[in-house]
Coordinates of N, CA and C and ligand atoms in Angstrom, one line a residue:
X1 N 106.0 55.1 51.5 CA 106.4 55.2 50.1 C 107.1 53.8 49.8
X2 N 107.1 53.4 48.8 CA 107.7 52.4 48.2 C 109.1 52.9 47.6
X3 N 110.4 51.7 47.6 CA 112.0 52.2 47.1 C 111.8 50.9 46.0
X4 N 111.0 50.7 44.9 CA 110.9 49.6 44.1 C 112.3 50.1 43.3
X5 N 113.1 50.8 43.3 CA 114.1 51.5 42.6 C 115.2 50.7 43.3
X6 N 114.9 50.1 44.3 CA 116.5 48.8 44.5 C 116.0 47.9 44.3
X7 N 114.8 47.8 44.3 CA 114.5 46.0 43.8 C 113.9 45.7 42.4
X8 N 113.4 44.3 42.6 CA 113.0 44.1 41.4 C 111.2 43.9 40.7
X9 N 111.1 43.8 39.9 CA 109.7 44.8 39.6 C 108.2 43.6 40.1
X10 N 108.9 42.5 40.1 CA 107.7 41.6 40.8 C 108.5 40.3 41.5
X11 N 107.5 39.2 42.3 CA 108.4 38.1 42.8 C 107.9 37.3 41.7
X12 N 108.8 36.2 41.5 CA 109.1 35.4 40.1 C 108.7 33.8 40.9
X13 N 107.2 33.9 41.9 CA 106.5 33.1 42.2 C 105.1 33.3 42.6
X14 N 104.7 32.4 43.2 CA 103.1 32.6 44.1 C 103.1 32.6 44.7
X15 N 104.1 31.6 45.5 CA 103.8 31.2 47.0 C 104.9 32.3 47.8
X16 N 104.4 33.1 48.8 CA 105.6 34.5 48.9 C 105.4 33.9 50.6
X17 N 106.4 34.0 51.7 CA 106.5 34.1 53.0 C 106.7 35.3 53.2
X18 N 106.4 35.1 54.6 CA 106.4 36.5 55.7 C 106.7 35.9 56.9
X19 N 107.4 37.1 57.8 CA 107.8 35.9 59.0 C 108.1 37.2 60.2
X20 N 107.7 37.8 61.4 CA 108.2 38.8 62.0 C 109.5 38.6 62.6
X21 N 110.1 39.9 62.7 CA 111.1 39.5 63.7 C 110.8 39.7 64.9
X22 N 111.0 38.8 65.2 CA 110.5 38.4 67.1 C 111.0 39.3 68.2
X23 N 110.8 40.0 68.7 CA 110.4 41.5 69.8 C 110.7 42.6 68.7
X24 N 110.2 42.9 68.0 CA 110.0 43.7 66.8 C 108.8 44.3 66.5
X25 N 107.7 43.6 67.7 CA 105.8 43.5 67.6 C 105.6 45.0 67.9
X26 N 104.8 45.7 67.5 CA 104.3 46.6 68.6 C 103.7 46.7 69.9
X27 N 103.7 47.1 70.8 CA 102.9 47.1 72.3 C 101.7 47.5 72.0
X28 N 101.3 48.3 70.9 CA 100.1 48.7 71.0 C 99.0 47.7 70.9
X29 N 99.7 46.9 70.5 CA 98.2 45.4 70.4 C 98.2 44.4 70.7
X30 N 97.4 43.0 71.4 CA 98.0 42.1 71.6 C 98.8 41.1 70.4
X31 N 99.7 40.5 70.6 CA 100.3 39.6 69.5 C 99.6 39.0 68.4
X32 N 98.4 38.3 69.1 CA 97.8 37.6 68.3 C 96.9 38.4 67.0
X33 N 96.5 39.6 67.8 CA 95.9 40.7 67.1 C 96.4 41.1 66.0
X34 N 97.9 41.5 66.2 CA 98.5 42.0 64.7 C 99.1 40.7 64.3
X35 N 99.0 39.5 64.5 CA 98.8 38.2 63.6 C 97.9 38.3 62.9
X36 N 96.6 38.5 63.3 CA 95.5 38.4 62.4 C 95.2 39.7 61.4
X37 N 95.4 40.4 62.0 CA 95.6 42.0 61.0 C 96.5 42.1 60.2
X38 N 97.4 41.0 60.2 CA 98.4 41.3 59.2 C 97.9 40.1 57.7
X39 N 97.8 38.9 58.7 CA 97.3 37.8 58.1 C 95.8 38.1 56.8
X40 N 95.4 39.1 58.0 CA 94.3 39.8 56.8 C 94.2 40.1 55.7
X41 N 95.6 41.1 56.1 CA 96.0 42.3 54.9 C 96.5 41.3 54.0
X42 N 97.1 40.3 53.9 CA 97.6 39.8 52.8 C 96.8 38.9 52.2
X43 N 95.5 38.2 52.8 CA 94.6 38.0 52.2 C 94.0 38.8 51.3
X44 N 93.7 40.0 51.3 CA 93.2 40.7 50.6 C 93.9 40.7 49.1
X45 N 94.9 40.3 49.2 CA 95.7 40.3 47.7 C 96.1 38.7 47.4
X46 N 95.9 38.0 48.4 CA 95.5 36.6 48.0 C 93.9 36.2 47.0
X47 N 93.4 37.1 47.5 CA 91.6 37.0 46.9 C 91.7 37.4 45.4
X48 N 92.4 38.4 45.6 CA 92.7 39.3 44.6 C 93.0 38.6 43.4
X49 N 94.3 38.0 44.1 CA 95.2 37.7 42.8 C 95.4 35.8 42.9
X50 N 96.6 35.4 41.9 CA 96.9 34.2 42.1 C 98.1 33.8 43.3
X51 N 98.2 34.7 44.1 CA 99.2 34.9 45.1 C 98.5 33.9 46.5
X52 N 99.7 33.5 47.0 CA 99.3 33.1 48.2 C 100.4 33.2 49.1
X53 N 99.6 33.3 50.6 CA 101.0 34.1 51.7 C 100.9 33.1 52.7
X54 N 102.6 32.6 53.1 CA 102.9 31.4 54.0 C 103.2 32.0 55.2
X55 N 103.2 31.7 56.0 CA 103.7 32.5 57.4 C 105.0 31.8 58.0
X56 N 106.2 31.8 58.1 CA 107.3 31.1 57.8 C 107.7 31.4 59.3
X57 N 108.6 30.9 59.9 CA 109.5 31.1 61.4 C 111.2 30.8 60.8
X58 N 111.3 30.4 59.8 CA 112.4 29.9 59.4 C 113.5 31.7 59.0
X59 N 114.2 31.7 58.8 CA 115.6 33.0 58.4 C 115.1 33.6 56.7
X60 N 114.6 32.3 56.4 CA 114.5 33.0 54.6 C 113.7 33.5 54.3
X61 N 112.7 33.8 55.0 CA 111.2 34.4 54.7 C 111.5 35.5 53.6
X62 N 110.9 35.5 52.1 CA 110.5 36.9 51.4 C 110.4 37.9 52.3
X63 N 109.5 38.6 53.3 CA 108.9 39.5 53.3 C 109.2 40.0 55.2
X64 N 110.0 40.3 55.3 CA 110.3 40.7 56.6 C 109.3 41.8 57.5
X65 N 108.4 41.6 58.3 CA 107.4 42.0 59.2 C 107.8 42.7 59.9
X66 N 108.4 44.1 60.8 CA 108.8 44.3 61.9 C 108.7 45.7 62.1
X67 N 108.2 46.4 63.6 CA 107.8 47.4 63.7 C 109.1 48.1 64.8
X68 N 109.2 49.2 64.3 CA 111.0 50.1 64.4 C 110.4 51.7 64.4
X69 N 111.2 52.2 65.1 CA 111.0 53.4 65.1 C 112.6 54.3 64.9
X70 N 112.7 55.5 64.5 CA 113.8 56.3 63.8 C 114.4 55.9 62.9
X71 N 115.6 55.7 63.5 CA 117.1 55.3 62.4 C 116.9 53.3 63.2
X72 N 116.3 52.7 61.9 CA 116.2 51.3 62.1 C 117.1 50.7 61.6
X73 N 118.3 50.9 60.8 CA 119.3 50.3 59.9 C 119.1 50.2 58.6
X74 N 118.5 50.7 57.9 CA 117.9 51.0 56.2 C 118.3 52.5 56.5
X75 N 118.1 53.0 55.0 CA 118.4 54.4 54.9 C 117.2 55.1 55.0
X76 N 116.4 54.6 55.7 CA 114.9 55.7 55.6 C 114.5 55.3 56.8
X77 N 115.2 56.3 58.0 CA 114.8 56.5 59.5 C 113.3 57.1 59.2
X78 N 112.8 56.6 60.6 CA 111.2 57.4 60.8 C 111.2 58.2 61.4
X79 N 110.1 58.9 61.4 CA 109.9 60.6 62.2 C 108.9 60.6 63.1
X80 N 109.0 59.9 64.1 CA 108.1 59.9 65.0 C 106.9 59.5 64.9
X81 N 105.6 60.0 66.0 CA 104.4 60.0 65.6 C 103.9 60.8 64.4
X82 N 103.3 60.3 63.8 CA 102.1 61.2 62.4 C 103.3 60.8 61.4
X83 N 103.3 61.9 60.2 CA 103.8 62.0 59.4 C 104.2 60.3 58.7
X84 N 105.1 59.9 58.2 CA 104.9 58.7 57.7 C 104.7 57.5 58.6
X85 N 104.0 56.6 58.3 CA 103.2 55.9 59.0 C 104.2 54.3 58.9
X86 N 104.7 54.1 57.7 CA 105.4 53.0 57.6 C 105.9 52.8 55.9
X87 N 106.8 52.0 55.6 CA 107.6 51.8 54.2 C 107.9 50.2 54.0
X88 N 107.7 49.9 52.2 CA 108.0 48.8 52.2 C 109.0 48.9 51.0
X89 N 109.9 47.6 51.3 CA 110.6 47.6 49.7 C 109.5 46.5 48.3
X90 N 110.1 46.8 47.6 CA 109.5 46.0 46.7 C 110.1 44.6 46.4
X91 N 109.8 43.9 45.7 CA 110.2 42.9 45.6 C 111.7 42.5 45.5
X92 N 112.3 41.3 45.6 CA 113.7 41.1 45.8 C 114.5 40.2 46.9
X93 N 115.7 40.2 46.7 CA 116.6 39.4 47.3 C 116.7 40.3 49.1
X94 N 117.2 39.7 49.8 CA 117.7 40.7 51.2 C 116.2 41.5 51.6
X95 N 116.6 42.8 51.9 CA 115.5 43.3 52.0 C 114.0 43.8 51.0
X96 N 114.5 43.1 50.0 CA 113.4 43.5 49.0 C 112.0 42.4 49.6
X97 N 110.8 43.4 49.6 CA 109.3 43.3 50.3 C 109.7 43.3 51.6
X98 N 110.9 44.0 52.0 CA 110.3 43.9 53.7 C 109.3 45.4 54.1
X99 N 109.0 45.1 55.2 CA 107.8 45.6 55.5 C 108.3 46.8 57.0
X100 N 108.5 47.4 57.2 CA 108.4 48.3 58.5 C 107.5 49.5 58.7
X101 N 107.0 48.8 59.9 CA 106.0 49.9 60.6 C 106.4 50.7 61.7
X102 N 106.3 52.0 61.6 CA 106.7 52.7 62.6 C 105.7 52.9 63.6
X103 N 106.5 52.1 64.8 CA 106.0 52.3 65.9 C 105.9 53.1 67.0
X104 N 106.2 54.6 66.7 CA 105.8 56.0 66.7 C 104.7 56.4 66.7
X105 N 103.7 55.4 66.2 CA 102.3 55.5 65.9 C 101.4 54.7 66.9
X106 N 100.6 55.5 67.1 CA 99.4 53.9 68.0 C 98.8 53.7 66.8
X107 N 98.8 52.2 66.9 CA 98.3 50.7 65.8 C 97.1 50.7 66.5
X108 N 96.0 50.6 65.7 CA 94.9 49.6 66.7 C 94.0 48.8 65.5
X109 N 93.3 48.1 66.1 CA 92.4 47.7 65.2 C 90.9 48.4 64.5
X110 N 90.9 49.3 64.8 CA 89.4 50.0 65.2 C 89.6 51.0 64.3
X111 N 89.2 52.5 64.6 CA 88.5 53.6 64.2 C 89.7 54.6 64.3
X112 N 90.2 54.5 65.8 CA 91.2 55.4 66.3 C 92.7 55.2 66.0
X113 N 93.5 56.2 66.0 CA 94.9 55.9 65.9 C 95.0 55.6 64.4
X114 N 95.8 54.7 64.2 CA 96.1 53.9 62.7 C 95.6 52.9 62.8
X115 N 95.0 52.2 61.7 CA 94.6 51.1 62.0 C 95.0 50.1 60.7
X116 N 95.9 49.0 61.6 CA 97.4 48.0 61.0 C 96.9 47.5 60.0
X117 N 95.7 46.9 59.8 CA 95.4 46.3 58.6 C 95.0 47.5 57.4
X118 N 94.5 47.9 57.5 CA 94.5 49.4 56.6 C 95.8 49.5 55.9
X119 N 96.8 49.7 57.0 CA 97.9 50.5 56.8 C 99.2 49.4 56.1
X120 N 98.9 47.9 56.6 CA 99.3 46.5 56.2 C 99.2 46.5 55.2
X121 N 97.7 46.6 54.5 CA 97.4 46.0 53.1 C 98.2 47.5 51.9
X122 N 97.9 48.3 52.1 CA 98.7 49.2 51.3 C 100.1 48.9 51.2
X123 N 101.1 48.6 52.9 CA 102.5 47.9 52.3 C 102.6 46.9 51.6
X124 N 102.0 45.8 51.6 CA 101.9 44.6 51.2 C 101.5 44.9 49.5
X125 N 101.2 45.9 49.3 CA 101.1 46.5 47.5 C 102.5 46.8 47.5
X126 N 103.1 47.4 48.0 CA 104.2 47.9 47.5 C 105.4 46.8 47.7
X127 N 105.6 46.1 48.5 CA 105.8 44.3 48.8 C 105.9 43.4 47.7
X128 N 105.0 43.7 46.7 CA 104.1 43.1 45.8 C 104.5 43.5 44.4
X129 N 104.8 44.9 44.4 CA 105.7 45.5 43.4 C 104.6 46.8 42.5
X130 N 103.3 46.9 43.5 CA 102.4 47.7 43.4 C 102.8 49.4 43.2
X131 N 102.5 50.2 42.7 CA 103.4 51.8 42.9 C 101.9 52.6 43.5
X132 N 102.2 53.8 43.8 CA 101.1 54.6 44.2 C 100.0 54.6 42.9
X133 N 98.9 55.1 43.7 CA 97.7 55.6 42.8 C 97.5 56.9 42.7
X134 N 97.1 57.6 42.3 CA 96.5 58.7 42.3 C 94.6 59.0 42.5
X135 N 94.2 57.7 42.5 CA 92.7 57.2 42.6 C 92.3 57.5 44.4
X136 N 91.8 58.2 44.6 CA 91.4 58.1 46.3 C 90.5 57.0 46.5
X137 N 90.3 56.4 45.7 CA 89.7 54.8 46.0 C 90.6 53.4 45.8
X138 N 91.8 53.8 45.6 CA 92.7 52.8 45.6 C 93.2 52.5 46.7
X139 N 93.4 51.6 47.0 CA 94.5 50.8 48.5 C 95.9 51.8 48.0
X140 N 95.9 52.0 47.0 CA 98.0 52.4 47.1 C 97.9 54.0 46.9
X141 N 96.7 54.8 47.6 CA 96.9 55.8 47.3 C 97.6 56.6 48.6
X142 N 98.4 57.6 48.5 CA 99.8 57.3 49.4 C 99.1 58.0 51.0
X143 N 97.9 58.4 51.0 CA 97.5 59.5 52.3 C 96.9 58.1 52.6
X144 N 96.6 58.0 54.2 CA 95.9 57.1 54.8 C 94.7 57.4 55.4
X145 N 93.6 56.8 55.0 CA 92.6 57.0 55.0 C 91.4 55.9 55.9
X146 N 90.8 56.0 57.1 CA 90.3 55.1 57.9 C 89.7 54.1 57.2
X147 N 89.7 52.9 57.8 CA 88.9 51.6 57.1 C 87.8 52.1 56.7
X148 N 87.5 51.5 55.7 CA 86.2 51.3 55.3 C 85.4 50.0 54.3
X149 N 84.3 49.8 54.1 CA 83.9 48.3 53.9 C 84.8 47.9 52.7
X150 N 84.8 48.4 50.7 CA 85.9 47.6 50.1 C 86.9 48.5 50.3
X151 N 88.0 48.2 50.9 CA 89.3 48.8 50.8 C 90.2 48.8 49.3
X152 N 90.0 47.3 49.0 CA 90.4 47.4 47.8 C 89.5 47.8 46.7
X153 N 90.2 48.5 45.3 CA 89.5 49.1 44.6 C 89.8 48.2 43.1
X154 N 88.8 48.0 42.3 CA 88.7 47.4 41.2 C 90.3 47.6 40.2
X155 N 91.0 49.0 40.3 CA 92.2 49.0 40.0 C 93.1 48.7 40.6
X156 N 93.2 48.5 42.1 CA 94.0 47.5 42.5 C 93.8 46.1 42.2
X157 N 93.2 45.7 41.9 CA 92.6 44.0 41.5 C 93.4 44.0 40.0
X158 N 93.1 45.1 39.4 CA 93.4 45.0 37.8 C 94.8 45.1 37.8
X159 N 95.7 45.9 38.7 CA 97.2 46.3 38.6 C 97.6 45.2 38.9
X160 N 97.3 44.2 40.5 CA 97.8 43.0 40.9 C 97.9 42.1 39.7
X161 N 96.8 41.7 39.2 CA 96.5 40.8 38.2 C 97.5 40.9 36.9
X162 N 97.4 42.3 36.2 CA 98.4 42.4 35.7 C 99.7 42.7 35.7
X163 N 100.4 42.1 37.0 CA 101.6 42.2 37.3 C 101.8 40.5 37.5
X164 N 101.4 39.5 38.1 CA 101.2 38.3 38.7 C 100.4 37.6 37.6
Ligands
NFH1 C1 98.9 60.0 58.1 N1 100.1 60.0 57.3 C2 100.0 59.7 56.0 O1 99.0 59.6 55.4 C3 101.4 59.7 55.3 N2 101.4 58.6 54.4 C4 102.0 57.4 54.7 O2 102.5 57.2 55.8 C5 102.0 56.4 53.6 C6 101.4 55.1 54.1 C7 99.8 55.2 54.2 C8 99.2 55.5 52.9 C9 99.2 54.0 54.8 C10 103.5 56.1 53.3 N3 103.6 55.1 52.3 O3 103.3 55.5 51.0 C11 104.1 53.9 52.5 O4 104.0 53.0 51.6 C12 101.7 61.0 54.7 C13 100.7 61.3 53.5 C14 101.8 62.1 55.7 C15 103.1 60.9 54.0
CA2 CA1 105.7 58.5 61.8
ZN3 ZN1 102.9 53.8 49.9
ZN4 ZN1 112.8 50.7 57.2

């Protein structure tokens, strides 16, 4: 789910960072793997739109990356395996676009389990300042649904655009 209700309704740039917190990764994949699945997912709304995503190591990064399980220090503990899969904030100062994946879940890249880039590119809408769809061909529609060839849907392209 998206809390765009503490933040603010878009970032007031193009160039946006992201940065993980360091032992925050999942085990379920190798490192470099959810580097590139993540790197993915934000391409996809790089293509999209006039946005572009820096990968930062520095403390200020926008968009905070990090996979947590229960009561992580935000007010929206996770609930184990299944049920919600991960939450982003929306845009803003502090935690606004950070990103947490609950690692309660097996991640993978494939078919089986959840798979991060799928599940990436949907936070990274709400990151973005994107809200749900009601479209089952939309990236922001809130059930998660396995990869498939365009993930993004012509109304996500049009909502991005008209937000950015
Ligand atoms: C398998 N479990 C689901 O499909 C669950 N949905 C999610 O975890 C959403 C993320 C998916 C769409 C990647 C939560 N969300 O909207 C985050 O921004 C439930 C539908 C059960 C809530
Ligand atoms: Ca869960
Ligand atoms: Zn969502
Ligand atoms: Zn959280």
């Amino acid at each position: 789910e998206e809390y765009s209700h503490i933040q603010g309704t878009r970032w007031n740039k193009n160039v946006i960072t992201y940065r993980y917190l360091i032992g925050r990764y999942t085990r379920d994949l190798p490192r470099n793997t959810v580097d590139s699945l993540v790197e993915s997912a934000f391409s996809i709304w790089a293509r999209a739109s006039s946005l572009t995503f820096v990968r930062s190591h520095t403390r200020s990064a926008d968009i905070m990356v990090e996979f947590v399980t229960s009561e992580h220090g935000d007010l929206y503990p996770f609930d184990g395996p299944r049920g919600t899969l991960a939450h982003a904030f929306g845009p803003g100062l502090g935690v606004g676009g950070d990103t947490h994946f609950d690692d309660d879940e097996h991640w993978t890249a494939g078919e089986t389990g959840f798979n991060l880039f799928v599940v990436a590119a949907h936070e990274f809408g709400h990151a973005l300042g994107l809200k749900h769809s009601r479209n089952p061909a939309s990236l922001m529609y809130p059930t998660y649904r396995s990869p498939r060839a365009n993930l993004i849907s012509s109304e996500d392209v049009a909502n991005i655009n008209a937000l950015y």
